[in-house]
PDB file of C-alpha atoms in Angstrom:
ATOM      1  CA  UNK A  42       0.767 -22.136  -5.091  1.00  0.00           C
ATOM      2  CA  UNK A  43       3.964 -22.585  -3.528  1.00  0.00           C
ATOM      3  CA  UNK A  44       5.806 -21.009  -0.694  1.00  0.00           C
ATOM      4  CA  UNK A  45       7.571 -17.815  -0.479  1.00  0.00           C
ATOM      5  CA  UNK A  46       8.811 -16.077  -3.633  1.00  0.00           C
ATOM      6  CA  UNK A  47       7.128 -18.569  -5.869  1.00  0.00           C
ATOM      7  CA  UNK A  48       3.697 -17.296  -5.186  1.00  0.00           C
ATOM      8  CA  UNK A  49       2.088 -15.358  -7.811  1.00  0.00           C
ATOM      9  CA  UNK A  50       2.050 -11.555  -7.445  1.00  0.00           C
ATOM     10  CA  UNK A  51      -1.016  -9.747  -6.476  1.00  0.00           C
ATOM     11  CA  UNK A  52      -1.875  -7.275  -9.307  1.00  0.00           C
ATOM     12  CA  UNK A  53      -4.675  -4.768  -9.108  1.00  0.00           C
ATOM     13  CA  UNK A  54      -5.243  -2.451 -11.914  1.00  0.00           C
ATOM     14  CA  UNK A  55      -7.911   0.385 -11.785  1.00  0.00           C
ATOM     15  CA  UNK A  56      -8.595   3.744 -13.767  1.00  0.00           C
ATOM     16  CA  UNK A  57      -9.475   6.722 -11.626  1.00  0.00           C
ATOM     17  CA  UNK A  58     -11.452   9.863 -12.573  1.00  0.00           C
ATOM     18  CA  UNK A  59      -8.577  12.192 -11.995  1.00  0.00           C
ATOM     19  CA  UNK A  60      -5.375  13.580 -13.002  1.00  0.00           C
ATOM     20  CA  UNK A  61      -2.152  11.508 -12.511  1.00  0.00           C
ATOM     21  CA  UNK A  62      -0.912  14.367 -10.224  1.00  0.00           C
ATOM     22  CA  UNK A  63      -4.088  13.912  -8.126  1.00  0.00           C
ATOM     23  CA  UNK A  64      -4.052  10.409  -8.167  1.00  0.00           C
ATOM     24  CA  UNK A  65      -0.537  10.199  -6.722  1.00  0.00           C
ATOM     25  CA  UNK A  66      -1.125  12.633  -4.257  1.00  0.00           C
ATOM     26  CA  UNK A  67      -4.345  10.942  -2.989  1.00  0.00           C
ATOM     27  CA  UNK A  68      -2.285   7.604  -2.623  1.00  0.00           C
ATOM     28  CA  UNK A  69       0.883   9.231  -1.000  1.00  0.00           C
ATOM     29  CA  UNK A  70      -0.115  12.320   0.924  1.00  0.00           C
ATOM     30  CA  UNK A  71      -3.710  11.565   1.527  1.00  0.00           C
ATOM     31  CA  UNK A  72      -3.495   7.964   2.424  1.00  0.00           C
ATOM     32  CA  UNK A  73      -5.013   8.202   5.970  1.00  0.00           C
ATOM     33  CA  UNK A  74      -8.192   9.442   4.507  1.00  0.00           C
ATOM     34  CA  UNK A  75      -8.878   6.070   2.351  1.00  0.00           C
ATOM     35  CA  UNK A  76      -6.911   3.458   3.937  1.00  0.00           C
ATOM     36  CA  UNK A  77      -9.339   1.423   6.324  1.00  0.00           C
ATOM     37  CA  UNK A  78      -7.551   2.512   9.840  1.00  0.00           C
ATOM     38  CA  UNK A  79     -10.283   0.522  11.986  1.00  0.00           C
ATOM     39  CA  UNK A  80      -9.763  -2.495  10.058  1.00  0.00           C
ATOM     40  CA  UNK A  81      -6.297  -2.819   8.375  1.00  0.00           C
ATOM     41  CA  UNK A  82      -3.824  -1.490  10.928  1.00  0.00           C
ATOM     42  CA  UNK A  83      -1.703  -2.593  13.862  1.00  0.00           C
ATOM     43  CA  UNK A  84      -3.978  -0.659  15.919  1.00  0.00           C
ATOM     44  CA  UNK A  85      -6.979  -2.719  14.493  1.00  0.00           C
ATOM     45  CA  UNK A  86      -5.122  -6.138  15.329  1.00  0.00           C
ATOM     46  CA  UNK A  87      -5.097  -4.837  19.083  1.00  0.00           C
ATOM     47  CA  UNK A  88      -9.108  -3.870  18.921  1.00  0.00           C
ATOM     48  CA  UNK A  89      -8.531  -0.064  18.208  1.00  0.00           C
ATOM     49  CA  UNK A  90      -8.651   2.445  15.313  1.00  0.00           C
ATOM     50  CA  UNK A  91      -5.285   3.983  14.444  1.00  0.00           C
ATOM     51  CA  UNK A  92      -5.004   7.788  14.155  1.00  0.00           C
ATOM     52  CA  UNK A  93      -3.354   8.199  11.140  1.00  0.00           C
ATOM     53  CA  UNK A  94      -0.853   6.571   8.588  1.00  0.00           C
ATOM     54  CA  UNK A  95       1.767   8.660   6.601  1.00  0.00           C
ATOM     55  CA  UNK A  96       4.501   8.185   3.963  1.00  0.00           C
ATOM     56  CA  UNK A  97       7.766   9.878   4.398  1.00  0.00           C
ATOM     57  CA  UNK A  98       8.183  10.932   0.637  1.00  0.00           C
ATOM     58  CA  UNK A  99      11.798  10.046  -0.168  1.00  0.00           C
ATOM     59  CA  UNK A 100      13.852   6.960  -0.570  1.00  0.00           C
ATOM     60  CA  UNK A 101      14.446   5.349   2.775  1.00  0.00           C
ATOM     61  CA  UNK A 102      11.251   7.225   4.144  1.00  0.00           C
ATOM     62  CA  UNK A 103       9.201   5.481   6.391  1.00  0.00           C
ATOM     63  CA  UNK A 104       5.320   4.387   6.393  1.00  0.00           C
ATOM     64  CA  UNK A 105       4.126   4.917   9.949  1.00  0.00           C
ATOM     65  CA  UNK A 106       0.869   4.235  11.461  1.00  0.00           C
ATOM     66  CA  UNK A 107       0.136   6.404  14.719  1.00  0.00           C
ATOM     67  CA  UNK A 108      -1.804   3.979  16.734  1.00  0.00           C
ATOM     68  CA  UNK A 109      -4.891   4.303  18.961  1.00  0.00           C
ATOM     69  CA  UNK A 110      -2.560   4.668  21.846  1.00  0.00           C
ATOM     70  CA  UNK A 111      -0.246   7.315  19.964  1.00  0.00           C
ATOM     71  CA  UNK A 112       2.532   4.569  19.346  1.00  0.00           C
ATOM     72  CA  UNK A 113       4.258   4.571  16.002  1.00  0.00           C
ATOM     73  CA  UNK A 114       4.310   1.272  14.052  1.00  0.00           C
ATOM     74  CA  UNK A 115       6.337   0.879  11.114  1.00  0.00           C
ATOM     75  CA  UNK A 116       4.446  -0.629   8.041  1.00  0.00           C
ATOM     76  CA  UNK A 117       7.480  -0.426   5.521  1.00  0.00           C
ATOM     77  CA  UNK A 118       9.878   1.753   4.040  1.00  0.00           C
ATOM     78  CA  UNK A 119      10.119   3.580   0.615  1.00  0.00           C
ATOM     79  CA  UNK A 120      12.523   2.053  -1.902  1.00  0.00           C
ATOM     80  CA  UNK A 121      11.821   4.488  -4.638  1.00  0.00           C
ATOM     81  CA  UNK A 122       9.950   7.565  -4.981  1.00  0.00           C
ATOM     82  CA  UNK A 123       9.198   9.361  -8.507  1.00  0.00           C
ATOM     83  CA  UNK A 124       6.430  11.916  -7.912  1.00  0.00           C
ATOM     84  CA  UNK A 125       3.527  11.487  -9.884  1.00  0.00           C
ATOM     85  CA  UNK A 126       4.710   8.318 -11.836  1.00  0.00           C
ATOM     86  CA  UNK A 127       5.561   5.401  -9.142  1.00  0.00           C
ATOM     87  CA  UNK A 128       6.159   4.547  -5.620  1.00  0.00           C
ATOM     88  CA  UNK A 129       7.884   1.103  -4.397  1.00  0.00           C
ATOM     89  CA  UNK A 130       8.024   0.232  -1.059  1.00  0.00           C
ATOM     90  CA  UNK A 131       8.889  -2.673   1.277  1.00  0.00           C
ATOM     91  CA  UNK A 132       5.652  -3.549   3.207  1.00  0.00           C
ATOM     92  CA  UNK A 133       5.352  -5.496   6.369  1.00  0.00           C
ATOM     93  CA  UNK A 134       2.409  -4.028   8.571  1.00  0.00           C
ATOM     94  CA  UNK A 135       2.029  -5.790  11.689  1.00  0.00           C
ATOM     95  CA  UNK A 136       5.733  -7.554  11.549  1.00  0.00           C
ATOM     96  CA  UNK A 137       8.798  -6.371  12.963  1.00  0.00           C
ATOM     97  CA  UNK A 138      10.910  -5.384  10.100  1.00  0.00           C
ATOM     98  CA  UNK A 139      12.260  -8.670   8.767  1.00  0.00           C
ATOM     99  CA  UNK A 140      15.362  -9.220   7.009  1.00  0.00           C
ATOM    100  CA  UNK A 141      13.166  -9.380   3.801  1.00  0.00           C
ATOM    101  CA  UNK A 142       9.916  -7.752   3.231  1.00  0.00           C
ATOM    102  CA  UNK A 143       7.016  -8.020   0.871  1.00  0.00           C
ATOM    103  CA  UNK A 144       7.283  -5.149  -1.863  1.00  0.00           C
ATOM    104  CA  UNK A 145       4.322  -3.157  -2.851  1.00  0.00           C
ATOM    105  CA  UNK A 146       4.749  -0.911  -6.378  1.00  0.00           C
ATOM    106  CA  UNK A 147       2.328   1.393  -7.635  1.00  0.00           C
ATOM    107  CA  UNK A 148       2.519   2.936 -10.892  1.00  0.00           C
ATOM    108  CA  UNK A 149       0.315   6.098 -12.208  1.00  0.00           C
ATOM    109  CA  UNK A 150      -0.233   6.608 -15.893  1.00  0.00           C
ATOM    110  CA  UNK A 151      -2.142   9.391 -17.587  1.00  0.00           C
ATOM    111  CA  UNK A 152      -4.908   8.469 -19.871  1.00  0.00           C
ATOM    112  CA  UNK A 153      -6.124  11.904 -20.473  1.00  0.00           C
ATOM    113  CA  UNK A 154      -6.425  14.931 -18.327  1.00  0.00           C
ATOM    114  CA  UNK A 155      -8.825  13.558 -15.904  1.00  0.00           C
ATOM    115  CA  UNK A 156      -8.104   9.720 -16.251  1.00  0.00           C
ATOM    116  CA  UNK A 157      -5.461   7.778 -14.554  1.00  0.00           C
ATOM    117  CA  UNK A 158      -4.757   3.931 -14.752  1.00  0.00           C
ATOM    118  CA  UNK A 159      -3.039   2.875 -11.400  1.00  0.00           C
ATOM    119  CA  UNK A 160      -1.411  -0.366 -11.104  1.00  0.00           C
ATOM    120  CA  UNK A 161      -0.715  -1.832  -7.576  1.00  0.00           C
ATOM    121  CA  UNK A 162       1.562  -4.930  -7.605  1.00  0.00           C
ATOM    122  CA  UNK A 163       2.422  -6.723  -4.420  1.00  0.00           C
ATOM    123  CA  UNK A 164       5.014  -9.156  -4.446  1.00  0.00           C
ATOM    124  CA  UNK A 165       7.959 -11.233  -2.285  1.00  0.00           C
ATOM    125  CA  UNK A 166       5.925 -13.071  -0.308  1.00  0.00           C
ATOM    126  CA  UNK A 167       8.966 -15.258   1.195  1.00  0.00           C
ATOM    127  CA  UNK A 168       9.030 -12.129   4.039  1.00  0.00           C
ATOM    128  CA  UNK A 169       5.995 -14.116   5.552  1.00  0.00           C
ATOM    129  CA  UNK A 170       7.733 -17.704   5.623  1.00  0.00           C
ATOM    130  CA  UNK A 171       5.431 -20.579   6.198  1.00  0.00           C
ATOM    131  CA  UNK A 172       2.274 -18.031   6.393  1.00  0.00           C
ATOM    132  CA  UNK A 173       3.241 -16.797   2.716  1.00  0.00           C
ATOM    133  CA  UNK A 174       0.443 -18.572   0.921  1.00  0.00           C
ATOM    134  CA  UNK A 175      -2.285 -17.239   3.826  1.00  0.00           C
ATOM    135  CA  UNK A 176      -0.778 -13.833   3.664  1.00  0.00           C
ATOM    136  CA  UNK A 177      -0.892 -13.540  -0.238  1.00  0.00           C
ATOM    137  CA  UNK A 178      -4.494 -14.801  -0.619  1.00  0.00           C
ATOM    138  CA  UNK A 179      -5.419 -12.157   2.387  1.00  0.00           C
ATOM    139  CA  UNK A 180      -4.011  -9.758   0.614  1.00  0.00           C
ATOM    140  CA  UNK A 181      -5.546 -10.656  -2.652  1.00  0.00           C
ATOM    141  CA  UNK A 182      -8.713  -9.806  -1.209  1.00  0.00           C
ATOM    142  CA  UNK A 183      -7.756  -6.914   1.149  1.00  0.00           C
ATOM    143  CA  UNK A 184      -6.327  -4.956  -2.064  1.00  0.00           C
ATOM    144  CA  UNK A 185      -9.635  -5.308  -3.603  1.00  0.00           C
ATOM    145  CA  UNK A 186     -11.536  -3.485  -0.434  1.00  0.00           C
ATOM    146  CA  UNK A 187      -8.447  -1.161   0.202  1.00  0.00           C
ATOM    147  CA  UNK A 188      -7.455  -0.123  -3.405  1.00  0.00           C
ATOM    148  CA  UNK A 189     -10.158  -1.077  -5.751  1.00  0.00           C
ATOM    149  CA  UNK A 190     -12.972   0.547  -3.320  1.00  0.00           C
ATOM    150  CA  UNK A 191     -11.406   3.036  -0.842  1.00  0.00           C
ATOM    151  CA  UNK A 192      -8.603   4.726  -2.894  1.00  0.00           C
ATOM    152  CA  UNK A 193     -10.632   4.601  -6.027  1.00  0.00           C
ATOM    153  CA  UNK A 194     -13.417   6.493  -4.110  1.00  0.00           C
ATOM    154  CA  UNK A 195     -11.216   8.887  -2.542  1.00  0.00           C
ATOM    155  CA  UNK A 196      -9.990   9.584  -6.201  1.00  0.00           C
ATOM    156  CA  UNK A 197     -13.614  10.695  -6.965  1.00  0.00           C
ATOM    157  CA  UNK A 198     -14.829   7.222  -8.499  1.00  0.00           C
TER     158      UNK A 198
END
């Protein structure tokens, strides 16, 4: 693997046992019910458990953690928001907002009334500079736990 933008995207695809609308709502509105705030948050990096994380549902909206100490920590910014279809955000949890950030896109496709394919793509590793390769590898395994397990379970899987 090469540094920065040349690194492969992390792509995770799951099928959840709920409608596309519910899958989207769980991902966006209920993120703090499935995100492991005690393991993957700014607070966790400081030895605490975050109180919550939320997504301001609009282009330009912020993804914000409320830390164990009630401090707000910016995780990213919504780039595009298309209810029930897709969400794209820049993502830089634990870093001050860099000139460029990694990008997370999530797409929801109905496979029936109660089955939805959800595809998460994490890319643009150049935001992490010399740490890009390590960050890509870390997120590759972290998304397996966070998305393929935590989010899936929150959707009823």
